[in-house]
mmCIF file of C-alpha atoms in Angstrom:
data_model
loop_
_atom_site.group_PDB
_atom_site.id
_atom_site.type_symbol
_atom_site.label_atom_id
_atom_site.label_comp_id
_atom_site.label_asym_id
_atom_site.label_seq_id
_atom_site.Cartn_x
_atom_site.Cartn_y
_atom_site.Cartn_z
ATOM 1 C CA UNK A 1 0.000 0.000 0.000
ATOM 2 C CA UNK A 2 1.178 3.797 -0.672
ATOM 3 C CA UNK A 3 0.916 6.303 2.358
ATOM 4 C CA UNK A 4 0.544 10.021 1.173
ATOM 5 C CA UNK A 5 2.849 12.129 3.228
ATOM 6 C CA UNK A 6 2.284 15.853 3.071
ATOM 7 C CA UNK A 7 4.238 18.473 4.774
ATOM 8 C CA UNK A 8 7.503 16.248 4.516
ATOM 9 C CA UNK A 9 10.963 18.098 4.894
ATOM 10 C CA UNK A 10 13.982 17.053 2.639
ATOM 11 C CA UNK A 11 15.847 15.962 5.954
ATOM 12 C CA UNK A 12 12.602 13.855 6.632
ATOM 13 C CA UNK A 13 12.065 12.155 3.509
ATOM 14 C CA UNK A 14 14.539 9.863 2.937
ATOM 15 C CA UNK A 15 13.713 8.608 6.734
ATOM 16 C CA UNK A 16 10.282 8.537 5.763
ATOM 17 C CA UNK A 17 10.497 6.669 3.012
ATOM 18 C CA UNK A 18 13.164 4.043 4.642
ATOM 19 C CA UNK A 19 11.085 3.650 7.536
ATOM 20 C CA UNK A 20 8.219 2.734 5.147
ATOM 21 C CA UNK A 21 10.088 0.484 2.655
ATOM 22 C CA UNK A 22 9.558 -2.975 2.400
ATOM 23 C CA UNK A 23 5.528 -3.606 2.863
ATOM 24 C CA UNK A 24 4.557 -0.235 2.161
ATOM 25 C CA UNK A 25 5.558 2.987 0.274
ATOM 26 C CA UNK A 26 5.357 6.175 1.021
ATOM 27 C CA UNK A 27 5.039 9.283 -1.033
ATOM 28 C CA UNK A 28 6.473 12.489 0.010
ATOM 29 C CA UNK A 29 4.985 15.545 -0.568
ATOM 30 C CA UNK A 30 6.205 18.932 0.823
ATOM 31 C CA UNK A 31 3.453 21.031 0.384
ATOM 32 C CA UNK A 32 1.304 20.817 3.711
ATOM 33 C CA UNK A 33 -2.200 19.484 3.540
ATOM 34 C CA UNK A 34 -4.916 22.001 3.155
ATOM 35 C CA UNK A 35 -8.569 22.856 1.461
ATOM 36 C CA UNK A 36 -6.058 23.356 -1.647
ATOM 37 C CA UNK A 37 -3.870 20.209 -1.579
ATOM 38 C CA UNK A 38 -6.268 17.700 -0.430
ATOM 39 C CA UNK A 39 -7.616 16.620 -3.415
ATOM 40 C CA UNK A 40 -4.438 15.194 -4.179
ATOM 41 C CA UNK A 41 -5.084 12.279 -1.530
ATOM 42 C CA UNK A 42 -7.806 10.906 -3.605
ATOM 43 C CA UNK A 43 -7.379 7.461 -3.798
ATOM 44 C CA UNK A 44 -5.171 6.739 -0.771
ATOM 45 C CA UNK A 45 -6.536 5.282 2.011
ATOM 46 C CA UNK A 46 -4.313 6.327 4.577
ATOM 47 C CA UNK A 47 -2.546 9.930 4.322
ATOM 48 C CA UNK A 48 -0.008 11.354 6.773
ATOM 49 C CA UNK A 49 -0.129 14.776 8.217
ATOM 50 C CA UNK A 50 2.077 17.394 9.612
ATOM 51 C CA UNK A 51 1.607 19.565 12.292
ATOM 52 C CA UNK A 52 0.813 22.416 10.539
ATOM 53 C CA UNK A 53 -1.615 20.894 8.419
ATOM 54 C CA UNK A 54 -5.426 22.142 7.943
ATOM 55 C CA UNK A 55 -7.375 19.266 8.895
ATOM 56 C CA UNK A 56 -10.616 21.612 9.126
ATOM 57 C CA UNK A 57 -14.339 20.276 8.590
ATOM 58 C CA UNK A 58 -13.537 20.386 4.758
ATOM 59 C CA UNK A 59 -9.987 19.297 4.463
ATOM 60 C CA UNK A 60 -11.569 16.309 6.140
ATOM 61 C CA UNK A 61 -14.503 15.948 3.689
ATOM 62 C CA UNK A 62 -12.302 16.372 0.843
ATOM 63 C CA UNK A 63 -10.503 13.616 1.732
ATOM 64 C CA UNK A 64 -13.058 11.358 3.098
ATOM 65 C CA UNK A 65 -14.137 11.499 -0.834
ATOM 66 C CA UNK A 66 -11.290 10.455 -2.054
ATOM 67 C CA UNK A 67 -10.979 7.900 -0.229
ATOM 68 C CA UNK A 68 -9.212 8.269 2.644
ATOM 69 C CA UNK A 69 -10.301 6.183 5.900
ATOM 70 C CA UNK A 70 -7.291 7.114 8.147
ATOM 71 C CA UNK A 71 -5.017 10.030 8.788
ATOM 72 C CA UNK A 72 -2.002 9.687 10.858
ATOM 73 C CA UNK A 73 -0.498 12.928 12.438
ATOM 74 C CA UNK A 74 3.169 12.970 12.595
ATOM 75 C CA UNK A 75 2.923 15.199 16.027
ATOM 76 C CA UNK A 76 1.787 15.189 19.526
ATOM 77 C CA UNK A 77 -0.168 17.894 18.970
ATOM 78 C CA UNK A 78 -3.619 17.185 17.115
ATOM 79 C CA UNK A 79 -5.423 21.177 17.859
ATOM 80 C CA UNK A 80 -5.654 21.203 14.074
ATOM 81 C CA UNK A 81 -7.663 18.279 13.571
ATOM 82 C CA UNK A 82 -11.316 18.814 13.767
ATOM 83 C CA UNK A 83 -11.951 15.438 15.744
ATOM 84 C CA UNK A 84 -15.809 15.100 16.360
ATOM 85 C CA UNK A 85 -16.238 15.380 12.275
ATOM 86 C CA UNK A 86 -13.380 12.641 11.758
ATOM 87 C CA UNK A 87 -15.377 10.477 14.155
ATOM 88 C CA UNK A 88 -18.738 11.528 11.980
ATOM 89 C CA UNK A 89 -16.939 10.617 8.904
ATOM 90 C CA UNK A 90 -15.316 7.357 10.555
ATOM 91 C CA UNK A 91 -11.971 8.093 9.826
ATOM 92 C CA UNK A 92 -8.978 6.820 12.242
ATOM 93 C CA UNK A 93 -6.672 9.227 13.005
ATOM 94 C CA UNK A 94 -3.460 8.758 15.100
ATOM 95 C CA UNK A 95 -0.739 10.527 16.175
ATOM 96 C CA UNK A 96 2.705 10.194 17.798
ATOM 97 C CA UNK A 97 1.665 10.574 22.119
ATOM 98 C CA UNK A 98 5.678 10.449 23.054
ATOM 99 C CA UNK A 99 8.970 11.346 21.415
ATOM 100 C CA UNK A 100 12.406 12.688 22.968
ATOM 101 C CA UNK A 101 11.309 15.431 25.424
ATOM 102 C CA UNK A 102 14.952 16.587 25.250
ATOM 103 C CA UNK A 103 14.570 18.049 21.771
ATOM 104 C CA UNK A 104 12.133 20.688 22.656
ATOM 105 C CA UNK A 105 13.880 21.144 26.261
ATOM 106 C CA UNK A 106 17.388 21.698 24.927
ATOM 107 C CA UNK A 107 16.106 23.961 21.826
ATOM 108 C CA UNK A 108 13.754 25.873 24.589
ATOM 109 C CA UNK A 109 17.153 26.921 26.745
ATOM 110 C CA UNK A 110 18.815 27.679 23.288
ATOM 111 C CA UNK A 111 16.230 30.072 22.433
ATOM 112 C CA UNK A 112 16.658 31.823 26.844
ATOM 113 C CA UNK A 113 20.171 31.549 26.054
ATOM 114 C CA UNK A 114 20.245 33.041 23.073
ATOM 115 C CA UNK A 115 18.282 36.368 23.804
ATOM 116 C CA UNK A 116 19.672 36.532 26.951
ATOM 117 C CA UNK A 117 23.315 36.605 26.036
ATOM 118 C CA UNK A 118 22.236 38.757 22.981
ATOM 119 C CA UNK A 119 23.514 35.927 20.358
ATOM 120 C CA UNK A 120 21.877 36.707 17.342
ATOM 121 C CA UNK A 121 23.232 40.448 17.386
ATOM 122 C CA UNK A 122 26.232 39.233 18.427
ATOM 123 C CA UNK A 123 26.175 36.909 14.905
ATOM 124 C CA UNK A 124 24.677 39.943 12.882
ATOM 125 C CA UNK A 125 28.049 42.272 14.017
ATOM 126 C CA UNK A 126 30.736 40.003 13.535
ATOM 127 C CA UNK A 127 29.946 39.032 9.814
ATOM 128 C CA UNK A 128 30.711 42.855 9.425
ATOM 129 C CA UNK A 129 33.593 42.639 11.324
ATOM 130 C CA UNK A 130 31.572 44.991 14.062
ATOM 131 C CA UNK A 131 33.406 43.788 17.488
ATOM 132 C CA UNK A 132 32.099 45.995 20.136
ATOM 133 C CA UNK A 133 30.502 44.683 23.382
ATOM 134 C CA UNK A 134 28.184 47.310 23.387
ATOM 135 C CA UNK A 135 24.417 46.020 24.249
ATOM 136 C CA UNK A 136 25.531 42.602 24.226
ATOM 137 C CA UNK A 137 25.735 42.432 28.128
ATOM 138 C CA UNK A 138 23.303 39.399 29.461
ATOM 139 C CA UNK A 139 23.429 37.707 32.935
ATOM 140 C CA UNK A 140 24.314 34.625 34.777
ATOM 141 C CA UNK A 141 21.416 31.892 35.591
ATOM 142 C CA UNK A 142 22.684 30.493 38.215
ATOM 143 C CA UNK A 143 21.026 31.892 41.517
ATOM 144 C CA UNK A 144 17.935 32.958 39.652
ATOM 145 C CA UNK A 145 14.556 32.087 39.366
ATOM 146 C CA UNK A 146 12.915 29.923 36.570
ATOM 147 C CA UNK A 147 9.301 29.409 36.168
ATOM 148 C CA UNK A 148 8.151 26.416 34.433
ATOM 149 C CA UNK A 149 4.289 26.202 33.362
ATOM 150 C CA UNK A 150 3.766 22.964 32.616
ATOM 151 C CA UNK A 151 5.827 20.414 34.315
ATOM 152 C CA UNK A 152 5.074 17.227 31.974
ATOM 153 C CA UNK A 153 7.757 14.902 30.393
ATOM 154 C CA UNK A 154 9.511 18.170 28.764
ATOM 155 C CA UNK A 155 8.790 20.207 31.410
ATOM 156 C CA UNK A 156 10.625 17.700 33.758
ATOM 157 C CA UNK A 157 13.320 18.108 31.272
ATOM 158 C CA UNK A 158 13.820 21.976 31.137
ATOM 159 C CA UNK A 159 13.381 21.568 35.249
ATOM 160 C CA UNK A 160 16.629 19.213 35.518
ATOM 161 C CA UNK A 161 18.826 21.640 33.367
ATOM 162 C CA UNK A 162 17.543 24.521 35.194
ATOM 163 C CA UNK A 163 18.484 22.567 37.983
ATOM 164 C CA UNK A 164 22.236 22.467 36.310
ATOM 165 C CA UNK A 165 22.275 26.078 36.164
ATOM 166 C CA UNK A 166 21.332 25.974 39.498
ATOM 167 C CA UNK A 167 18.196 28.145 39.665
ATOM 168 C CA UNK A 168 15.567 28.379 42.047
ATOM 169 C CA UNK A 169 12.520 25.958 40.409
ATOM 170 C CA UNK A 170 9.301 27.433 40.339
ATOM 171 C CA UNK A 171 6.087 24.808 38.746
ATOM 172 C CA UNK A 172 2.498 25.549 37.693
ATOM 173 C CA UNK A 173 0.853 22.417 36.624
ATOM 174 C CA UNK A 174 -2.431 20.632 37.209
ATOM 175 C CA UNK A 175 -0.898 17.861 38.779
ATOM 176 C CA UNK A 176 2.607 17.972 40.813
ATOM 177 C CA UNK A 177 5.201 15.985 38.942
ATOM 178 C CA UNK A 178 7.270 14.154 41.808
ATOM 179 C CA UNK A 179 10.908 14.070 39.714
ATOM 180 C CA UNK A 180 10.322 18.013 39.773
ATOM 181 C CA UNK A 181 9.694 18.294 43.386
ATOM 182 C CA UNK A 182 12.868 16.244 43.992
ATOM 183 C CA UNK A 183 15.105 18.551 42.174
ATOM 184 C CA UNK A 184 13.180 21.467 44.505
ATOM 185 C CA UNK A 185 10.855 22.788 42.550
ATOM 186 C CA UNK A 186 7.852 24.541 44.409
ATOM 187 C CA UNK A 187 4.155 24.522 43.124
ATOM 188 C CA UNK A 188 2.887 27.772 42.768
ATOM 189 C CA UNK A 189 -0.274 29.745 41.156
ATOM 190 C CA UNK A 190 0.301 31.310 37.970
ATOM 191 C CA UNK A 191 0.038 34.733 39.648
ATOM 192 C CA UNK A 192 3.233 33.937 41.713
ATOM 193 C CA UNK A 193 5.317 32.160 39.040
ATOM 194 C CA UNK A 194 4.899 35.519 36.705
ATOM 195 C CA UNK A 195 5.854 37.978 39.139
ATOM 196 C CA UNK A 196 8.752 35.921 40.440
ATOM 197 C CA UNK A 197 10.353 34.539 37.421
ATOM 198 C CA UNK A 198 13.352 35.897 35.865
ATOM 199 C CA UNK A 199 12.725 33.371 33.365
ATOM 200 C CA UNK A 200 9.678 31.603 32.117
ATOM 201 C CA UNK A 201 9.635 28.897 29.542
ATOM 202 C CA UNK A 202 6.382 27.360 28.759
ATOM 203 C CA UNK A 203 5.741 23.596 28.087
ATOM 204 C CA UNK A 204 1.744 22.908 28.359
ATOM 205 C CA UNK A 205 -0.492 21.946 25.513
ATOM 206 C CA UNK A 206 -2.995 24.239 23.675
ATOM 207 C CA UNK A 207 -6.375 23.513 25.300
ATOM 208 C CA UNK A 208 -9.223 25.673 25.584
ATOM 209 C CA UNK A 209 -8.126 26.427 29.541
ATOM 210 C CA UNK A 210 -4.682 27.519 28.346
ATOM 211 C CA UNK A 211 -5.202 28.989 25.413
ATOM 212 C CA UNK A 212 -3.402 32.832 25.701
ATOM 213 C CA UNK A 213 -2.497 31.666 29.318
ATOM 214 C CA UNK A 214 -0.020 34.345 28.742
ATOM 215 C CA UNK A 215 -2.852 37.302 28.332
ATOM 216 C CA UNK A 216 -2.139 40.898 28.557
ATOM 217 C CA UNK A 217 -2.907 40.915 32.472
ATOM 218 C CA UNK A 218 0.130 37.751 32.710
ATOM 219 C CA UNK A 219 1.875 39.884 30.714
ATOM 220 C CA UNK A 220 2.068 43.378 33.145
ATOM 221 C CA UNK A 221 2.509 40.611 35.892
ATOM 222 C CA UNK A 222 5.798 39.969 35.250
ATOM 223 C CA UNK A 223 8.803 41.191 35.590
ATOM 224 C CA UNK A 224 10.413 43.791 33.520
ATOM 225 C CA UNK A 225 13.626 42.629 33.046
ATOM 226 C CA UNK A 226 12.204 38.853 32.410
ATOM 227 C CA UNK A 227 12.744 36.442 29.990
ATOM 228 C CA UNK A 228 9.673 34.958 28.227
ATOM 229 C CA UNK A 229 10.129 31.610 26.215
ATOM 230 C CA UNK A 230 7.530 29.210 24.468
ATOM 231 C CA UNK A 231 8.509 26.419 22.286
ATOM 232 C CA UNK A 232 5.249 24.837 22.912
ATOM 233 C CA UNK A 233 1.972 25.941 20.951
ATOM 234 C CA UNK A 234 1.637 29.144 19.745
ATOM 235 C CA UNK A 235 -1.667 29.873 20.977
ATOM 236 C CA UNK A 236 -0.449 30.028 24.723
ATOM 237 C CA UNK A 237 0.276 33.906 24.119
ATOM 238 C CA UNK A 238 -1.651 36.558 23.065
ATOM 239 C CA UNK A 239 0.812 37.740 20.848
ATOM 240 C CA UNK A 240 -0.444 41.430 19.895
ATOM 241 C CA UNK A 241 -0.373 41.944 23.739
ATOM 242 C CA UNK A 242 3.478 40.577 23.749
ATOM 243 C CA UNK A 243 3.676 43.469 20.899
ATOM 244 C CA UNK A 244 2.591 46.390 22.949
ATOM 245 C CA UNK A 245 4.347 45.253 25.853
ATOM 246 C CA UNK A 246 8.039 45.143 23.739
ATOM 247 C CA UNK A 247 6.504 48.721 22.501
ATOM 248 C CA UNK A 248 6.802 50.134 25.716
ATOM 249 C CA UNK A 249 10.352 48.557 26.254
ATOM 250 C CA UNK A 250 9.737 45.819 28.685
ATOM 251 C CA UNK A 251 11.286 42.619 29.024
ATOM 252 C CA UNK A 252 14.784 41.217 28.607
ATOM 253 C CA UNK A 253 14.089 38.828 26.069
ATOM 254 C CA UNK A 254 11.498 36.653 23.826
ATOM 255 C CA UNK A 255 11.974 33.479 22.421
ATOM 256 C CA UNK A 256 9.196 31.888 20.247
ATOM 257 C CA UNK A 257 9.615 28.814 18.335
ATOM 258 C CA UNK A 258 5.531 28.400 17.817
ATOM 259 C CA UNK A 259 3.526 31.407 16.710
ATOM 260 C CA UNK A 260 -0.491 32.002 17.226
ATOM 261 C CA UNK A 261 -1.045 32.043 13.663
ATOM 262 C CA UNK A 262 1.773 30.305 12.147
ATOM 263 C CA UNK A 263 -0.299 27.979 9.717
ATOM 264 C CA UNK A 264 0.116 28.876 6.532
ATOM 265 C CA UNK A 265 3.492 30.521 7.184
ATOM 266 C CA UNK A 266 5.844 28.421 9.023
ATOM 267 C CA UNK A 267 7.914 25.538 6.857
ATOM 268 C CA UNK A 268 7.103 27.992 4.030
ATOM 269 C CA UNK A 269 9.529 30.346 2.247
ATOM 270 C CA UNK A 270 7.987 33.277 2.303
ATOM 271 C CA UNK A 271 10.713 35.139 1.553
ATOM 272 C CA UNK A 272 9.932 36.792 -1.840
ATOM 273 C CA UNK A 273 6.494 38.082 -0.542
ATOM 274 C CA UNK A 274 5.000 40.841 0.750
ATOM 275 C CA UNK A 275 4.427 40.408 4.294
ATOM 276 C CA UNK A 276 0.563 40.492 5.415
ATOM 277 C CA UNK A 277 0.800 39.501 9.209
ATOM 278 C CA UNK A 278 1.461 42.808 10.439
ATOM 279 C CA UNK A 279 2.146 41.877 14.369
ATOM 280 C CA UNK A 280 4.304 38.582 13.254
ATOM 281 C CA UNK A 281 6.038 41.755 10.883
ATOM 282 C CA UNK A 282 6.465 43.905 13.879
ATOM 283 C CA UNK A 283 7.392 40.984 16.555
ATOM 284 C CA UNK A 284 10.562 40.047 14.558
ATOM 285 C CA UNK A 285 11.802 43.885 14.340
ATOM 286 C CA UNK A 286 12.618 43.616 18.001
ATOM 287 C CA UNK A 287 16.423 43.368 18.131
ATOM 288 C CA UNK A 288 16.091 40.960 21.770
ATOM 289 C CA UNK A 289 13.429 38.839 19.973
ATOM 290 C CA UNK A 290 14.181 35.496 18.781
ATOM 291 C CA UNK A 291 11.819 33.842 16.261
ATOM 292 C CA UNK A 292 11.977 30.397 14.951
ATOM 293 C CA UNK A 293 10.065 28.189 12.532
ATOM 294 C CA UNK A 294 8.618 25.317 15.092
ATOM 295 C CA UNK A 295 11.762 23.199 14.962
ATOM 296 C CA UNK A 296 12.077 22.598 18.870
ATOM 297 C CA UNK A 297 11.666 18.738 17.674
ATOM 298 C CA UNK A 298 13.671 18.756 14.637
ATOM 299 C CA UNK A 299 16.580 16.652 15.826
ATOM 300 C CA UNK A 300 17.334 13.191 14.309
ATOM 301 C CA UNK A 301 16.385 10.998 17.672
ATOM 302 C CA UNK A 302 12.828 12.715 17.675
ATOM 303 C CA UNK A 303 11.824 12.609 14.179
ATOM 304 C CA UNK A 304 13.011 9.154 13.680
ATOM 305 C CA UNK A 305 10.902 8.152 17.191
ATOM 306 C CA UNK A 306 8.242 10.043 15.139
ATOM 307 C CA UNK A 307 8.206 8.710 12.197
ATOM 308 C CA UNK A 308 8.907 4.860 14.010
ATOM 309 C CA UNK A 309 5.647 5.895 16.117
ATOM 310 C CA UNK A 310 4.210 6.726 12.633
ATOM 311 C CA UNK A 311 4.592 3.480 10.646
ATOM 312 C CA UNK A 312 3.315 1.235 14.171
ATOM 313 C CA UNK A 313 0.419 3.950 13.769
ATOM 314 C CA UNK A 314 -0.185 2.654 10.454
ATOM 315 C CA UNK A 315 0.012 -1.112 11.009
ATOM 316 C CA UNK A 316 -2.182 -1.184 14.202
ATOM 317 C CA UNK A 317 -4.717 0.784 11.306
ATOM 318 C CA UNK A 318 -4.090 -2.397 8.707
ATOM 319 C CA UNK A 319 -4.870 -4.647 11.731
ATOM 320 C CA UNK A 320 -7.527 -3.488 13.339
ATOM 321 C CA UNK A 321 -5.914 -2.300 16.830
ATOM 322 C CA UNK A 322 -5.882 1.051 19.218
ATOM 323 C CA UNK A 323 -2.991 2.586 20.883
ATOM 324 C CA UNK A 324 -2.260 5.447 23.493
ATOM 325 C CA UNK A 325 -1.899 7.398 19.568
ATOM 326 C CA UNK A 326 -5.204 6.608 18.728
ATOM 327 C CA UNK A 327 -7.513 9.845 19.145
ATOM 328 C CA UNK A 328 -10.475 8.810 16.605
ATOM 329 C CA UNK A 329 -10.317 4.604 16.444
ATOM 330 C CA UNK A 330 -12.973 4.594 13.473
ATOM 331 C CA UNK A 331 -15.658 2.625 12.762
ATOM 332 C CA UNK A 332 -15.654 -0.663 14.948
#
């Protein structure tokens, strides 16, 4: 049988189509799967998705006509699947529940390192032979405070190299996570962990009870000076609130690998256009913001659990079985 892959990177394709050799195929596409690219899945039965795909009320019609009966998300995240119509249109759709935590906690403290030790400018001078310290000046971590919202497997990991640094641990989390409180993290309310935080990094999924966690009010809560990072879902922060904040000259530094309205933009090369997202057009003007493209999990161990995740996904489809990845099983 032949998988249709959309979204697929040229680093990811060749383990994509390894991983699928053999039994299957797989076909790689890199456009991302949307109202406009779906009804190129007609005739596959099972199509793979990316994070950033569209899989709106449509895209999902679209390819329920064509064919399709199964959709497996090469993510954890699955906010851009419309579920309950899946389920209507008994479709299975999977996704990947666990890869290396470390890839989005190590890129997360590149991103507070980075604006807090002014890197990027630092990059920008030296290619023009500019070697002056001035405005590069950034801070130890050790003996400060980090706040961690959301204290889950990459959570714990941010925690334990915070816990290198040696910082004081502050945690916000529904539920206390015991390796965290053993490194001495304390459990506070969000209103605490803002206003005490020199740096916040934050690791909890996009829900409807988190989404812009990080509201204007969070916002004037926290410190002046702090650092704000999120290499989790883009929807945590209400970003044209970040803007007029950084307007008024607060904070130390911003790093965002994820960005509200991303879709559509990020993985793209948008390069040669005119820019229409006027506050994603103002956010990256800011000479102590850091902006990235979602690649927190782009390193080879956590694409490669991904896309090993993906292929089990896949057979436990052929064979009639549900995993922790199953989110719609299909028709019984």
């Amino acid at each position: 049988m032949e998988i249709l892959a959309f979204g697929v990177t040229a680093d990811e394709r060749p383990l994509l189509e390894r991983a699928f050799a053999g039994e299957h195929e797989a076909r790689c596409l890199e456009v991302l799967l949307t109202e406009d690219t779906a009804p190129i899945a007609a005739g596959y039965e099972i199509v793979s998705s990316s994070v950033n795909a569209d899989l709106n009320a449509r895209v999902l019609n679209i390819l329920a006509d064509g064919g399709t009966r199964m959709i497996a998300q090469r993510s954890t995240g699955f906010n851009n699947i419309d579920l309950d119509v899946a389920a209507r249109l008994g479709m299975t759709v999977g996704r990947v529940a666990y890869y290396s935590p470390y890839s989005v906690a190590e890129f997360a403290w590149t991103l507070a390192m980075a604006v807090n030790r002014r890197i990027v400018r630092a990059s920008i001078r030296t290619r023009d032979f500019d070697f002056r310290l001035d405005g590069l000046m950034g801070r130890d971590m050790r003996g400060r405070t980090v706040g961690v919202l959301g204290t889950g497997k990459i959570g714990e990991a941010f925690t334990r190299i915070a816990h290198g640094f040696g910082m004081n641990l502050l945690g916000w989390d529904v539920a206390e996570n015991p390796a965290c409180t053993a490194l001495g993290m304390k459990y506070v309310d969000k209103d605490e962990l803002f206003a005490s935080s020199d740096l916040i990094s934050l690791h909890v999924p996009l829900l409807e009870s988190t989404h812009h966690v990080i509201d204007a009010a969070a916002l004037k809560a926290m410190r002046d000076d702090a650092i704000l990072v999120n290499s989790s879902r883009g929807g945590l922060i209400d970003t044209e609130a970040l803007v007029a904040e950084l307007r008024a000259g607060r904070f130390s530094g911003i790093g965002l690998d994820v960005y509200e309205a991303e879709a559509g933009v990020f993985f793209l090369d948008k390069s040669l256009e005119a820019v229409e997202d006027d506050t994603l057009a103002r956010l990256v003007t800011f000479p102590h913001v850091v902006v990235t493209s979602h690649q927190a999990y782009y390193t080879s161990d956590a694409v490669g659990q991904i896309i090993e995740t993906t292929v089990r996904n896949v057979a436990d489809y052929l064979a009639g079985r549900r995993s922790e990845n199953t989110l719609v099983p299909g028709p019984a």
